[in-house]
Amino acid sequence: MKLAVVGGGSTYTPELIDGFARLRDTLPIEELVLVDPAPDRLELVGGLARRIFAKQGHPGRIVTTSDIDAGVADADAVLLQLRVGGQAARNRDETWPLECGCVGQETTGAGGLAKALRTVPVVLDIAGRVRRANPDAWIIDFTNPVGIVTRALLRAGHKAVGLCNVAIGFQRKFAALLDVTPGEIHLDHVGLNHLTWELGVRIGGPDGENVLPRLIAEHGASIAADLHMPREIVDRLGVVPSYYLRYFYAHDEVVRELGTKPSRAAEVAAMEKELLAMYGDPALDEKPALLAKRGGAFYSEAAVDLASRLLGSGGSPLQVVNTANNGTLPFLPDDAVIEVQAAIDAQGATPLAVPELDPLYSGLIGHVTAYEDLALDAALRGGRDRVFKALLAHPLIGQFEYAEALTDKLIAHNREHLAWA
């Protein structure tokens, strides 16, 4: 089995490598190719990756290359974890929206749109190369904004599934609180990428007992603290929202906070510099503890589970993924990409049935899906007017004056990445 990781020079990658090494019986990789355009980073990450495999006794071969076509040739699956423009572009995404009083964040709002505009054309080019090299290969997208990127891939006819680590993070959290194994936890996880709610937490599977009311009653304070939301919100909703819902439920508070501290991108850039220095130490043969603060917790477990199931080597039959709606949420178009529990096999992902949603959730899901329609159109066809319409449609913006100003700022800060600009 051959896997390729595009964006393999990311400081995330040792987390992924550690999962591949520990879970090699689930996903028996013979060759792993790390593909990245930055040779210096790739050399550091690749060296540590080989040492991790060696220490844990993994027999697989790790290859590094900056040649995408060579890297994806004959791959059974390709994982995408790239960041067009790097941390510098992310830093801009997180700062210029604040000048208009709007949230600055890399996956939602104006910053999220900027990232989508930079990313979608690049991902589609890579996916085209994968299809030419091996039309049967699966593409697993971890590249944000996952929902929009996955929708672009599926619309273009690629064999693709989107992946996020929010659900597996909740699964691990709830398992620890209930003193059960993570595999015993089934989440009634519903929404869009970075716009989800846990409507139920079940023991033993989709038909198991819903223990969410007990979790909230006994551990509501701990859950709310992780979300950076008041416990009252969790108690009143009776569900557990993703922490990304804070950008919607406490927008003005978040804007004030973001204006008083360095951007997350600046923090991550400093952390990456330290991590890369560590990766260059020939004595280091395991992922360093600092990596846990970088983000992407449990990404490796989620990736191994999904890849192994798609490739027929094991994995959990039910997983939370990003895939085509196809009637699952009847108020959305079939080609919308939703994030829900799905049955996974070698044919792909089939969403499980979802009960009728409260308008509190379906309304926001529908609103953000409409924005994503316009965002994808802007990413595929370009043009100032399409960018403006997408920004005006976003529930975190929604005002003519803001959309006008943000459109100009977005284009000014991203001109080098926008062929039409």
Short mmCIF file of N, CA and C in Angstrom, two decimals, residues 71-198:
data_model
loop_
_atom_site.label_atom_id
_atom_site.label_comp_id
_atom_site.label_asym_id
_atom_site.label_seq_id
_atom_site.Cartn_x
_atom_site.Cartn_y
_atom_site.Cartn_z
N GLY A 71 5.29 12.06 -6.69
CA GLY A 71 4.87 11.68 -5.35
C GLY A 71 3.55 10.93 -5.33
N VAL A 72 2.61 11.33 -6.19
CA VAL A 72 1.28 10.70 -6.15
C VAL A 72 1.17 9.51 -7.09
N ALA A 73 2.16 9.28 -7.92
CA ALA A 73 2.11 8.16 -8.87
C ALA A 73 1.91 6.85 -8.13
N ASP A 74 0.91 6.09 -8.54
CA ASP A 74 0.60 4.76 -7.98
C ASP A 74 0.15 4.80 -6.52
N ALA A 75 -0.16 5.97 -6.00
CA ALA A 75 -0.63 6.05 -4.61
C ALA A 75 -2.05 5.52 -4.52
N ASP A 76 -2.32 4.77 -3.46
CA ASP A 76 -3.68 4.28 -3.22
C ASP A 76 -4.56 5.35 -2.60
N ALA A 77 -3.94 6.25 -1.85
CA ALA A 77 -4.66 7.37 -1.25
C ALA A 77 -3.70 8.55 -1.12
N VAL A 78 -4.26 9.76 -1.27
CA VAL A 78 -3.49 10.99 -1.15
C VAL A 78 -4.15 11.87 -0.10
N LEU A 79 -3.38 12.23 0.91
CA LEU A 79 -3.87 13.13 1.96
C LEU A 79 -3.43 14.55 1.65
N LEU A 80 -4.36 15.48 1.69
CA LEU A 80 -4.04 16.88 1.43
C LEU A 80 -4.08 17.66 2.73
N GLN A 81 -2.95 18.29 3.08
CA GLN A 81 -2.88 19.09 4.30
C GLN A 81 -2.04 20.35 4.03
N LEU A 82 -2.38 21.06 2.95
CA LEU A 82 -1.56 22.18 2.53
C LEU A 82 -2.13 23.52 3.01
N ARG A 83 -1.26 24.51 3.01
CA ARG A 83 -1.66 25.86 3.40
C ARG A 83 -1.05 26.83 2.38
N VAL A 84 -1.87 27.24 1.42
CA VAL A 84 -1.38 28.14 0.37
C VAL A 84 -1.08 29.51 0.98
N GLY A 85 0.16 29.95 0.82
CA GLY A 85 0.57 31.22 1.39
C GLY A 85 1.20 31.11 2.77
N GLY A 86 1.15 29.91 3.35
CA GLY A 86 1.80 29.68 4.64
C GLY A 86 1.20 30.47 5.78
N GLN A 87 1.96 30.53 6.88
CA GLN A 87 1.48 31.23 8.07
C GLN A 87 1.38 32.74 7.84
N ALA A 88 2.14 33.26 6.89
CA ALA A 88 2.07 34.70 6.60
C ALA A 88 0.68 35.05 6.07
N ALA A 89 0.15 34.23 5.14
CA ALA A 89 -1.19 34.48 4.63
C ALA A 89 -2.23 34.28 5.72
N ARG A 90 -2.03 33.28 6.56
CA ARG A 90 -2.95 33.06 7.67
C ARG A 90 -2.96 34.26 8.60
N ASN A 91 -1.79 34.80 8.88
CA ASN A 91 -1.72 35.97 9.76
C ASN A 91 -2.53 37.13 9.20
N ARG A 92 -2.46 37.31 7.89
CA ARG A 92 -3.26 38.37 7.28
C ARG A 92 -4.75 38.06 7.39
N ASP A 93 -5.13 36.81 7.15
CA ASP A 93 -6.54 36.41 7.27
C ASP A 93 -7.09 36.72 8.65
N GLU A 94 -6.24 36.64 9.65
CA GLU A 94 -6.69 36.80 11.03
C GLU A 94 -6.63 38.24 11.52
N THR A 95 -6.10 39.13 10.70
CA THR A 95 -5.93 40.51 11.16
C THR A 95 -6.74 41.55 10.38
N TRP A 96 -6.70 41.53 9.04
CA TRP A 96 -7.38 42.60 8.31
C TRP A 96 -8.90 42.62 8.51
N PRO A 97 -9.59 41.48 8.73
CA PRO A 97 -11.03 41.59 9.00
C PRO A 97 -11.34 42.37 10.29
N LEU A 98 -10.41 42.31 11.26
CA LEU A 98 -10.63 43.03 12.51
C LEU A 98 -10.72 44.54 12.28
N GLU A 99 -10.07 45.04 11.22
CA GLU A 99 -10.12 46.46 10.92
C GLU A 99 -11.54 46.93 10.59
N CYS A 100 -12.40 45.97 10.21
CA CYS A 100 -13.80 46.29 9.91
C CYS A 100 -14.74 45.84 11.04
N GLY A 101 -14.17 45.42 12.15
CA GLY A 101 -14.99 44.97 13.26
C GLY A 101 -15.56 43.58 13.08
N CYS A 102 -14.93 42.78 12.22
CA CYS A 102 -15.39 41.42 11.96
C CYS A 102 -14.35 40.41 12.44
N VAL A 103 -14.81 39.22 12.74
CA VAL A 103 -13.91 38.17 13.21
C VAL A 103 -12.82 37.92 12.18
N GLY A 104 -11.59 37.81 12.65
CA GLY A 104 -10.47 37.41 11.82
C GLY A 104 -10.10 35.98 12.15
N GLN A 105 -10.42 35.05 11.25
CA GLN A 105 -10.20 33.63 11.52
C GLN A 105 -9.94 32.94 10.20
N GLU A 106 -9.14 31.90 10.21
CA GLU A 106 -8.69 31.32 8.94
C GLU A 106 -9.69 30.40 8.27
N THR A 107 -10.79 30.04 8.92
CA THR A 107 -11.72 29.11 8.28
C THR A 107 -13.13 29.65 8.15
N THR A 108 -13.43 30.77 8.78
CA THR A 108 -14.77 31.33 8.66
C THR A 108 -14.68 32.84 8.49
N GLY A 109 -15.80 33.45 8.14
CA GLY A 109 -15.79 34.89 7.90
C GLY A 109 -14.94 35.26 6.70
N ALA A 110 -14.49 36.51 6.67
CA ALA A 110 -13.73 37.02 5.53
C ALA A 110 -12.40 36.29 5.37
N GLY A 111 -11.73 35.99 6.49
CA GLY A 111 -10.47 35.26 6.41
C GLY A 111 -10.65 33.87 5.84
N GLY A 112 -11.75 33.21 6.21
CA GLY A 112 -12.04 31.89 5.66
C GLY A 112 -12.29 31.94 4.17
N LEU A 113 -12.95 33.01 3.71
CA LEU A 113 -13.17 33.16 2.27
C LEU A 113 -11.84 33.36 1.56
N ALA A 114 -10.98 34.19 2.11
CA ALA A 114 -9.66 34.41 1.50
C ALA A 114 -8.91 33.10 1.35
N LYS A 115 -8.95 32.28 2.38
CA LYS A 115 -8.26 31.00 2.33
C LYS A 115 -8.87 30.09 1.26
N ALA A 116 -10.20 30.10 1.16
CA ALA A 116 -10.85 29.29 0.13
C ALA A 116 -10.45 29.74 -1.27
N LEU A 117 -10.39 31.06 -1.49
CA LEU A 117 -10.03 31.56 -2.81
C LEU A 117 -8.60 31.17 -3.20
N ARG A 118 -7.70 31.19 -2.22
CA ARG A 118 -6.32 30.79 -2.49
C ARG A 118 -6.20 29.29 -2.72
N THR A 119 -7.01 28.52 -2.00
CA THR A 119 -6.79 27.09 -1.88
C THR A 119 -7.47 26.26 -2.94
N VAL A 120 -8.71 26.57 -3.27
CA VAL A 120 -9.48 25.71 -4.17
C VAL A 120 -8.79 25.47 -5.50
N PRO A 121 -8.29 26.50 -6.20
CA PRO A 121 -7.63 26.23 -7.48
C PRO A 121 -6.40 25.33 -7.34
N VAL A 122 -5.64 25.51 -6.27
CA VAL A 122 -4.44 24.69 -6.07
C VAL A 122 -4.82 23.24 -5.81
N VAL A 123 -5.82 23.03 -4.96
CA VAL A 123 -6.25 21.67 -4.65
C VAL A 123 -6.80 20.98 -5.90
N LEU A 124 -7.57 21.69 -6.70
CA LEU A 124 -8.11 21.08 -7.91
C LEU A 124 -7.01 20.71 -8.90
N ASP A 125 -5.97 21.51 -8.96
CA ASP A 125 -4.83 21.16 -9.82
C ASP A 125 -4.15 19.89 -9.32
N ILE A 126 -3.96 19.80 -8.01
CA ILE A 126 -3.34 18.59 -7.44
C ILE A 126 -4.23 17.38 -7.68
N ALA A 127 -5.53 17.54 -7.46
CA ALA A 127 -6.46 16.43 -7.66
C ALA A 127 -6.46 15.95 -9.10
N GLY A 128 -6.33 16.88 -10.05
CA GLY A 128 -6.24 16.49 -11.45
C GLY A 128 -5.01 15.65 -11.72
N ARG A 129 -3.92 16.00 -11.07
CA ARG A 129 -2.68 15.22 -11.22
C ARG A 129 -2.85 13.82 -10.62
N VAL A 130 -3.54 13.76 -9.47
CA VAL A 130 -3.78 12.46 -8.86
C VAL A 130 -4.62 11.60 -9.79
N ARG A 131 -5.66 12.17 -10.36
CA ARG A 131 -6.55 11.39 -11.24
C ARG A 131 -5.80 10.89 -12.47
N ARG A 132 -4.92 11.72 -13.01
CA ARG A 132 -4.15 11.27 -14.18
C ARG A 132 -3.18 10.15 -13.81
N ALA A 133 -2.63 10.23 -12.60
CA ALA A 133 -1.66 9.22 -12.17
C ALA A 133 -2.34 7.92 -11.77
N ASN A 134 -3.48 8.04 -11.10
CA ASN A 134 -4.19 6.85 -10.63
C ASN A 134 -5.64 7.22 -10.37
N PRO A 135 -6.53 7.00 -11.34
CA PRO A 135 -7.92 7.42 -11.18
C PRO A 135 -8.67 6.71 -10.06
N ASP A 136 -8.12 5.61 -9.55
CA ASP A 136 -8.78 4.89 -8.47
C ASP A 136 -8.35 5.37 -7.08
N ALA A 137 -7.39 6.29 -7.02
CA ALA A 137 -6.88 6.73 -5.72
C ALA A 137 -7.92 7.57 -5.00
N TRP A 138 -7.98 7.41 -3.68
CA TRP A 138 -8.83 8.25 -2.84
C TRP A 138 -8.08 9.52 -2.45
N ILE A 139 -8.81 10.62 -2.38
CA ILE A 139 -8.26 11.87 -1.86
C ILE A 139 -8.93 12.14 -0.53
N ILE A 140 -8.13 12.29 0.50
CA ILE A 140 -8.62 12.63 1.84
C ILE A 140 -8.20 14.06 2.11
N ASP A 141 -9.18 14.94 2.27
CA ASP A 141 -8.88 16.36 2.40
C ASP A 141 -8.95 16.80 3.86
N PHE A 142 -7.81 17.27 4.36
CA PHE A 142 -7.73 17.87 5.69
C PHE A 142 -7.42 19.36 5.56
N THR A 143 -7.44 19.85 4.31
CA THR A 143 -7.09 21.24 4.04
C THR A 143 -8.31 22.14 4.23
N ASN A 144 -8.15 23.16 5.07
CA ASN A 144 -9.25 24.09 5.34
C ASN A 144 -9.41 25.12 4.22
N PRO A 145 -10.62 25.65 4.06
CA PRO A 145 -11.87 25.24 4.71
C PRO A 145 -12.38 23.92 4.13
N VAL A 146 -12.42 22.89 4.96
CA VAL A 146 -12.64 21.53 4.49
C VAL A 146 -13.95 21.38 3.72
N GLY A 147 -15.03 21.99 4.21
CA GLY A 147 -16.31 21.84 3.53
C GLY A 147 -16.28 22.36 2.11
N ILE A 148 -15.76 23.57 1.93
CA ILE A 148 -15.72 24.18 0.60
C ILE A 148 -14.74 23.42 -0.31
N VAL A 149 -13.59 23.07 0.22
CA VAL A 149 -12.59 22.35 -0.59
C VAL A 149 -13.12 20.98 -1.01
N THR A 150 -13.75 20.27 -0.08
CA THR A 150 -14.30 18.95 -0.41
C THR A 150 -15.41 19.07 -1.45
N ARG A 151 -16.23 20.11 -1.32
CA ARG A 151 -17.30 20.32 -2.31
C ARG A 151 -16.72 20.58 -3.69
N ALA A 152 -15.64 21.34 -3.75
CA ALA A 152 -14.98 21.58 -5.04
C ALA A 152 -14.47 20.27 -5.64
N LEU A 153 -13.89 19.42 -4.80
CA LEU A 153 -13.36 18.14 -5.28
C LEU A 153 -14.48 17.25 -5.79
N LEU A 154 -15.56 17.15 -5.03
CA LEU A 154 -16.66 16.27 -5.43
C LEU A 154 -17.35 16.80 -6.68
N ARG A 155 -17.52 18.11 -6.77
CA ARG A 155 -18.16 18.69 -7.94
C ARG A 155 -17.34 18.38 -9.20
N ALA A 156 -16.02 18.32 -9.05
CA ALA A 156 -15.15 18.03 -10.19
C ALA A 156 -15.03 16.52 -10.46
N GLY A 157 -15.76 15.71 -9.70
CA GLY A 157 -15.80 14.28 -9.96
C GLY A 157 -14.70 13.46 -9.33
N HIS A 158 -14.00 14.02 -8.34
CA HIS A 158 -12.91 13.28 -7.71
C HIS A 158 -13.42 12.36 -6.61
N LYS A 159 -12.69 11.29 -6.37
CA LYS A 159 -13.00 10.38 -5.26
C LYS A 159 -12.44 11.01 -3.99
N ALA A 160 -13.27 11.73 -3.27
CA ALA A 160 -12.77 12.52 -2.15
C ALA A 160 -13.70 12.45 -0.95
N VAL A 161 -13.08 12.50 0.22
CA VAL A 161 -13.79 12.60 1.49
C VAL A 161 -13.05 13.64 2.33
N GLY A 162 -13.81 14.52 2.98
CA GLY A 162 -13.20 15.52 3.84
C GLY A 162 -13.11 15.04 5.27
N LEU A 163 -12.10 15.53 5.98
CA LEU A 163 -11.83 15.07 7.34
C LEU A 163 -11.50 16.24 8.24
N CYS A 164 -12.07 16.21 9.45
CA CYS A 164 -11.80 17.23 10.47
C CYS A 164 -11.59 16.51 11.79
N ASN A 165 -10.85 17.12 12.71
CA ASN A 165 -10.57 16.45 13.98
C ASN A 165 -11.49 16.90 15.11
N VAL A 166 -12.50 17.74 14.82
CA VAL A 166 -13.39 18.21 15.89
C VAL A 166 -14.16 17.05 16.50
N ALA A 167 -14.75 16.19 15.67
CA ALA A 167 -15.57 15.10 16.19
C ALA A 167 -14.75 14.12 17.01
N ILE A 168 -13.58 13.74 16.52
CA ILE A 168 -12.77 12.77 17.27
C ILE A 168 -12.28 13.38 18.58
N GLY A 169 -12.09 14.70 18.60
CA GLY A 169 -11.74 15.36 19.85
C GLY A 169 -12.85 15.25 20.87
N PHE A 170 -14.10 15.48 20.43
CA PHE A 170 -15.24 15.31 21.33
C PHE A 170 -15.37 13.85 21.77
N GLN A 171 -15.17 12.94 20.85
CA GLN A 171 -15.28 11.52 21.20
C GLN A 171 -14.31 11.16 22.32
N ARG A 172 -13.06 11.63 22.19
CA ARG A 172 -12.05 11.34 23.22
C ARG A 172 -12.40 12.03 24.54
N LYS A 173 -12.87 13.26 24.46
CA LYS A 173 -13.25 14.01 25.67
C LYS A 173 -14.37 13.30 26.41
N PHE A 174 -15.42 12.94 25.70
CA PHE A 174 -16.58 12.33 26.34
C PHE A 174 -16.24 10.93 26.88
N ALA A 175 -15.41 10.19 26.14
CA ALA A 175 -15.00 8.86 26.62
C ALA A 175 -14.27 8.96 27.95
N ALA A 176 -13.39 9.96 28.06
CA ALA A 176 -12.65 10.14 29.32
C ALA A 176 -13.59 10.52 30.46
N LEU A 177 -14.56 11.38 30.18
CA LEU A 177 -15.50 11.79 31.22
C LEU A 177 -16.39 10.63 31.67
N LEU A 178 -16.71 9.73 30.75
CA LEU A 178 -17.59 8.60 31.06
C LEU A 178 -16.83 7.35 31.45
N ASP A 179 -15.49 7.41 31.39
CA ASP A 179 -14.64 6.27 31.73
C ASP A 179 -14.97 5.04 30.87
N VAL A 180 -15.07 5.27 29.56
CA VAL A 180 -15.26 4.18 28.60
C VAL A 180 -14.22 4.36 27.51
N THR A 181 -14.10 3.38 26.63
CA THR A 181 -13.15 3.50 25.53
C THR A 181 -13.74 4.40 24.44
N PRO A 182 -12.90 5.11 23.69
CA PRO A 182 -13.44 5.97 22.62
C PRO A 182 -14.31 5.22 21.62
N GLY A 183 -13.96 3.97 21.36
CA GLY A 183 -14.73 3.19 20.40
C GLY A 183 -16.16 2.93 20.83
N GLU A 184 -16.45 3.09 22.12
CA GLU A 184 -17.81 2.89 22.61
C GLU A 184 -18.69 4.12 22.44
N ILE A 185 -18.07 5.26 22.07
CA ILE A 185 -18.81 6.52 21.96
C ILE A 185 -19.27 6.74 20.51
N HIS A 186 -20.56 6.93 20.34
CA HIS A 186 -21.13 7.31 19.04
C HIS A 186 -21.73 8.70 19.19
N LEU A 187 -21.33 9.60 18.31
CA LEU A 187 -21.81 10.98 18.37
C LEU A 187 -22.93 11.20 17.35
N ASP A 188 -23.99 11.86 17.80
CA ASP A 188 -25.00 12.37 16.86
C ASP A 188 -24.50 13.76 16.43
N HIS A 189 -23.55 13.74 15.51
CA HIS A 189 -22.79 14.92 15.10
C HIS A 189 -23.39 15.43 13.80
N VAL A 190 -23.86 16.68 13.79
CA VAL A 190 -24.61 17.18 12.64
C VAL A 190 -24.21 18.61 12.31
N GLY A 191 -24.08 18.91 11.03
CA GLY A 191 -23.85 20.28 10.59
C GLY A 191 -22.94 20.35 9.38
N LEU A 192 -22.23 21.46 9.30
CA LEU A 192 -21.22 21.68 8.27
C LEU A 192 -19.86 21.71 8.95
N ASN A 193 -18.81 21.60 8.15
CA ASN A 193 -17.48 21.67 8.74
C ASN A 193 -17.32 22.98 9.52
N HIS A 194 -16.86 22.86 10.76
CA HIS A 194 -16.67 23.98 11.68
C HIS A 194 -17.98 24.70 11.99
N LEU A 195 -19.09 23.97 11.85
CA LEU A 195 -20.40 24.51 12.21
C LEU A 195 -21.28 23.32 12.60
N THR A 196 -20.93 22.67 13.71
CA THR A 196 -21.58 21.42 14.09
C THR A 196 -22.05 21.44 15.53
N TRP A 197 -22.98 20.54 15.80
CA TRP A 197 -23.49 20.34 17.15
C TRP A 197 -23.51 18.85 17.45
N GLU A 198 -23.21 18.51 18.71
CA GLU A 198 -23.39 17.14 19.17
C GLU A 198 -24.80 17.07 19.78
#
